[in-house]
mmCIF file of N, CA and C in Angstrom:
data_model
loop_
_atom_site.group_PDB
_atom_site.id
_atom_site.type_symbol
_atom_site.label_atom_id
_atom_site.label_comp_id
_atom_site.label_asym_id
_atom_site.label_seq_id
_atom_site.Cartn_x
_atom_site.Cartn_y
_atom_site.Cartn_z
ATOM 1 N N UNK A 1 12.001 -22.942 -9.249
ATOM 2 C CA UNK A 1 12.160 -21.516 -9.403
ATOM 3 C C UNK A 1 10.995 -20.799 -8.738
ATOM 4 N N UNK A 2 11.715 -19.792 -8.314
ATOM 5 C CA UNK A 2 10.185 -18.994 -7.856
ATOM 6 C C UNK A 2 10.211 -17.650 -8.641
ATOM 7 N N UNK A 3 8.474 -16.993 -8.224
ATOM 8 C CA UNK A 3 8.440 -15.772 -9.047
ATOM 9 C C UNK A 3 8.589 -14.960 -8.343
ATOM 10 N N UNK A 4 9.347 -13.417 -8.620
ATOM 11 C CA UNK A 4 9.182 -12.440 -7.986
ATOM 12 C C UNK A 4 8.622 -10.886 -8.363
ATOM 13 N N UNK A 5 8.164 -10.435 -8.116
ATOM 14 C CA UNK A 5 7.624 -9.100 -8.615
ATOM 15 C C UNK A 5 7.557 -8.107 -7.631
ATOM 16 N N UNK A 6 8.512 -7.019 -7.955
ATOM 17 C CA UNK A 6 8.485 -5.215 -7.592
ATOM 18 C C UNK A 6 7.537 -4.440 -8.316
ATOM 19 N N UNK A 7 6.989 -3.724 -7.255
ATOM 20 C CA UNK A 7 6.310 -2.557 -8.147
ATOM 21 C C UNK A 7 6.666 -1.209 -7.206
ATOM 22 N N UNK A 8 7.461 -0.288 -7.823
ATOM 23 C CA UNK A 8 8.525 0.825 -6.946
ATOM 24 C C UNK A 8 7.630 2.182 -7.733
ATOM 25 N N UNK A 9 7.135 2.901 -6.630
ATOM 26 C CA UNK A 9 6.553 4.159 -6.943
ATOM 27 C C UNK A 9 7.392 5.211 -6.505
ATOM 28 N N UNK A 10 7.194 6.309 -7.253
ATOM 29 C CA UNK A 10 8.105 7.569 -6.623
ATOM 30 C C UNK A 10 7.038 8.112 -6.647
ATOM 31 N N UNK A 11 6.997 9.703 -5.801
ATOM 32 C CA UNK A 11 6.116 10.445 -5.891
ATOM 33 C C UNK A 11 6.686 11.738 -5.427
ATOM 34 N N UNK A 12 6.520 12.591 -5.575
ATOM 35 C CA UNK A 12 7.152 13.766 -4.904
ATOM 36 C C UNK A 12 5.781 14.865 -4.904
ATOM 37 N N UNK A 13 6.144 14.915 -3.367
ATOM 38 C CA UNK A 13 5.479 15.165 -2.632
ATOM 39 C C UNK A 13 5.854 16.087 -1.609
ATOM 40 N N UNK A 14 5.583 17.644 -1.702
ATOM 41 C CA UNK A 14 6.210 18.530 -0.779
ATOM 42 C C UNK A 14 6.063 17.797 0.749
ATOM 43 N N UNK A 15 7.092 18.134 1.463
ATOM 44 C CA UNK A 15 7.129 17.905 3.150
ATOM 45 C C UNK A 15 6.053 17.943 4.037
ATOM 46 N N UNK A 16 5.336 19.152 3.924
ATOM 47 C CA UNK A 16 4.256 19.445 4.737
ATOM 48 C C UNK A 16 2.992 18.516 4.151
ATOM 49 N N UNK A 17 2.951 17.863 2.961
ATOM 50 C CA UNK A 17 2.118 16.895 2.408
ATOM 51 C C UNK A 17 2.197 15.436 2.568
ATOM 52 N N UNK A 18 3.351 15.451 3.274
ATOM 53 C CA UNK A 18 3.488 13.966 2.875
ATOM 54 C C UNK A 18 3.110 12.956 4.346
ATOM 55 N N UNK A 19 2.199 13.326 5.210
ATOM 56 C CA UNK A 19 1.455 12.535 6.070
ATOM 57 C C UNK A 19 0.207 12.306 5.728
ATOM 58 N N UNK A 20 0.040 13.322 5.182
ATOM 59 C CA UNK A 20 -1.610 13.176 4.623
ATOM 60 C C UNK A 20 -1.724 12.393 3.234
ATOM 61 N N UNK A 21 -0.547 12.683 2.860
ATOM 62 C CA UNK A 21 -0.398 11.684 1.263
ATOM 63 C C UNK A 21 -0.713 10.224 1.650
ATOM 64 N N UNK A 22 0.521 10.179 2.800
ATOM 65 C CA UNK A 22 0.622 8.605 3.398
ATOM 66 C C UNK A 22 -0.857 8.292 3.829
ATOM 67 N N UNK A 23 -1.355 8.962 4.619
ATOM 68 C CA UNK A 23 -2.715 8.543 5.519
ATOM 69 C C UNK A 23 -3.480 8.102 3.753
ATOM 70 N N UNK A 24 -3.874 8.665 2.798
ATOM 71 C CA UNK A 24 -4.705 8.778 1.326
ATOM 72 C C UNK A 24 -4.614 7.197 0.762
ATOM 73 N N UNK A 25 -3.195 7.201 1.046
ATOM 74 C CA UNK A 25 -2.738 5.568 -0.204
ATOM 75 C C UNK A 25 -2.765 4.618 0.904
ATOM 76 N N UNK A 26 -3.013 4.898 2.257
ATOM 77 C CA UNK A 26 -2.958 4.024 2.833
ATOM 78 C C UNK A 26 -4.711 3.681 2.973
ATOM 79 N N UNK A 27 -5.809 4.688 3.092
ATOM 80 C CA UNK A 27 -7.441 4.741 3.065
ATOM 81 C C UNK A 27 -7.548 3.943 1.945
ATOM 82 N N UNK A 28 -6.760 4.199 0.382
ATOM 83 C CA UNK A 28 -7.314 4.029 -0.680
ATOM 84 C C UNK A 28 -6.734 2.263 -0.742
ATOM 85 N N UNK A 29 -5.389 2.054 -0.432
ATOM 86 C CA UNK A 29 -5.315 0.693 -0.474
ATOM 87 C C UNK A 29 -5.921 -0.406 0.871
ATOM 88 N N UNK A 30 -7.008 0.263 1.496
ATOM 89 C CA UNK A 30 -7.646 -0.736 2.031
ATOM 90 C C UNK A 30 -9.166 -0.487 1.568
ATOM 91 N N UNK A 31 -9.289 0.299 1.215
ATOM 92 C CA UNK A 31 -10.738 0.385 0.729
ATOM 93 C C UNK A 31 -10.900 -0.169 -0.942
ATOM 94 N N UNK A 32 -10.321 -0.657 -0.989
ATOM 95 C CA UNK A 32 -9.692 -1.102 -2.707
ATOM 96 C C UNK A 32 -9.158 -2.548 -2.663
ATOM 97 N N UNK A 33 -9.241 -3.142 -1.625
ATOM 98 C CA UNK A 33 -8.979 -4.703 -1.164
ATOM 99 C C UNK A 33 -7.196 -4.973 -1.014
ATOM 100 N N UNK A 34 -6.211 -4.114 -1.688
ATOM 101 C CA UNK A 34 -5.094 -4.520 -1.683
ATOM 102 C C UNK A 34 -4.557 -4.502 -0.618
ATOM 103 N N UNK A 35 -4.672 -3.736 0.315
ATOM 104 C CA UNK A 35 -4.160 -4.404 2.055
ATOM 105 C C UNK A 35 -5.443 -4.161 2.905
ATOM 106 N N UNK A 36 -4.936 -4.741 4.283
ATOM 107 C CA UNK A 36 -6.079 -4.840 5.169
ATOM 108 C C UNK A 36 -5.057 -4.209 6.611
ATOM 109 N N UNK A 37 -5.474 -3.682 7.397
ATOM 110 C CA UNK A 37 -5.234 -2.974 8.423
ATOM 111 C C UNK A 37 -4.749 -4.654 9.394
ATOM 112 N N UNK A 38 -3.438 -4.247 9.875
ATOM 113 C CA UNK A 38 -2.549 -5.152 10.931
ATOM 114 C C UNK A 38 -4.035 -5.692 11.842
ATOM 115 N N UNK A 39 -3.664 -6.362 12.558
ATOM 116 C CA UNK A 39 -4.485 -7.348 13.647
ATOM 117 C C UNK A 39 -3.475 -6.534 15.100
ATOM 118 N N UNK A 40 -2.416 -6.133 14.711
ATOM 119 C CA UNK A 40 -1.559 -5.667 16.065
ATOM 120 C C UNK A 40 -1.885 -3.993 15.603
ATOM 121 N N UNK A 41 -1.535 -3.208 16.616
ATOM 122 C CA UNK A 41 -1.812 -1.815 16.647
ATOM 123 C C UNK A 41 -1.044 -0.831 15.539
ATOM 124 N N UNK A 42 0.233 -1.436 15.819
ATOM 125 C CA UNK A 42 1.604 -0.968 15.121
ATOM 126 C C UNK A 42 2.104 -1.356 14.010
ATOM 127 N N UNK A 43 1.533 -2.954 13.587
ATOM 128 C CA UNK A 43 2.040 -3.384 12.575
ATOM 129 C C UNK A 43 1.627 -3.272 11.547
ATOM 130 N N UNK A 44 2.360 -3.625 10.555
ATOM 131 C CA UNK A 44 2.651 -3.313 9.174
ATOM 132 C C UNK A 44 0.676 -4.079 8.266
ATOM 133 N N UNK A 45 0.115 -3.305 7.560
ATOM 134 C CA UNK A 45 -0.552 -3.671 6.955
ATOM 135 C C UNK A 45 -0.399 -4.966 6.118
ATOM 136 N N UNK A 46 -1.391 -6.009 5.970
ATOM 137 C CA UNK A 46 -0.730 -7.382 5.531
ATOM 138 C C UNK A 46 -1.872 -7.086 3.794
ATOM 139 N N UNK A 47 -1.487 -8.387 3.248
ATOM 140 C CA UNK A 47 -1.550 -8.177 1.710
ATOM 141 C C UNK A 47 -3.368 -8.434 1.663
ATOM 142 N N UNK A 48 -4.338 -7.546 1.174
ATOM 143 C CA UNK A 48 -5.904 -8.020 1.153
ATOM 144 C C UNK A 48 -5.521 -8.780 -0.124
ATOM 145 N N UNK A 49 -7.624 -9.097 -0.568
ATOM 146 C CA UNK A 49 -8.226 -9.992 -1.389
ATOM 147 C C UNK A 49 -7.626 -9.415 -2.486
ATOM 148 N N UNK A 50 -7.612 -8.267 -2.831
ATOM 149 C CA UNK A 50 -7.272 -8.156 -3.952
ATOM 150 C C UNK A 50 -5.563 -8.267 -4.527
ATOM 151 N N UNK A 51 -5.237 -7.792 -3.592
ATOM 152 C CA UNK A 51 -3.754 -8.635 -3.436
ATOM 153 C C UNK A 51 -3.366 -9.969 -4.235
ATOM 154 N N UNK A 52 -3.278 -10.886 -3.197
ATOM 155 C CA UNK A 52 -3.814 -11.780 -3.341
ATOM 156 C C UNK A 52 -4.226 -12.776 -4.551
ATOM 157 N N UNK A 53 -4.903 -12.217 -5.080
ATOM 158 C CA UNK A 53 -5.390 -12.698 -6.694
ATOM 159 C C UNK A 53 -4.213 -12.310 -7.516
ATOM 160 N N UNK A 54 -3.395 -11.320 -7.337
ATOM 161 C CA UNK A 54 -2.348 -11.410 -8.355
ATOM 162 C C UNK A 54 -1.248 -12.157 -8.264
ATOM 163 N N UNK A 55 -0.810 -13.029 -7.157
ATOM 164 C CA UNK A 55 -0.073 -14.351 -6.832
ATOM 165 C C UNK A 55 -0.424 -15.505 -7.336
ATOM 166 N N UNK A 56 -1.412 -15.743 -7.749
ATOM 167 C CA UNK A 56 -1.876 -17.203 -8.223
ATOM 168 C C UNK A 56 -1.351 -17.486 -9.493
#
């Protein structure tokens, strides 16, 4: 068997806010260990250290 785990956020967030929202959770989840910025330009942020520790 394997394990799986979702964690689904909503947020609402007027229109004109919501790049700068994105740019915020994206500063705060790498400065906070849970992702780390792609190795490619474009790609998708991969899982950091702190991540990580909650798989084991």
């Amino acid at each position: 068997m394997s394990e799986h785990t979702e964690l689904i956020v909503a947020l609402d967030i007027a229109e004109r806010d919501q790049r700068r929202m994105a740019d915020d959770v994206n500063d705060w989840l790498r400065a906070s260990g849970w992702s780390v910025r792609s190795a490619s330009a474009n790609g998708p942020d991969a899982l950091g250290a702190h991540a990580d520790s909650f798989r084991q």
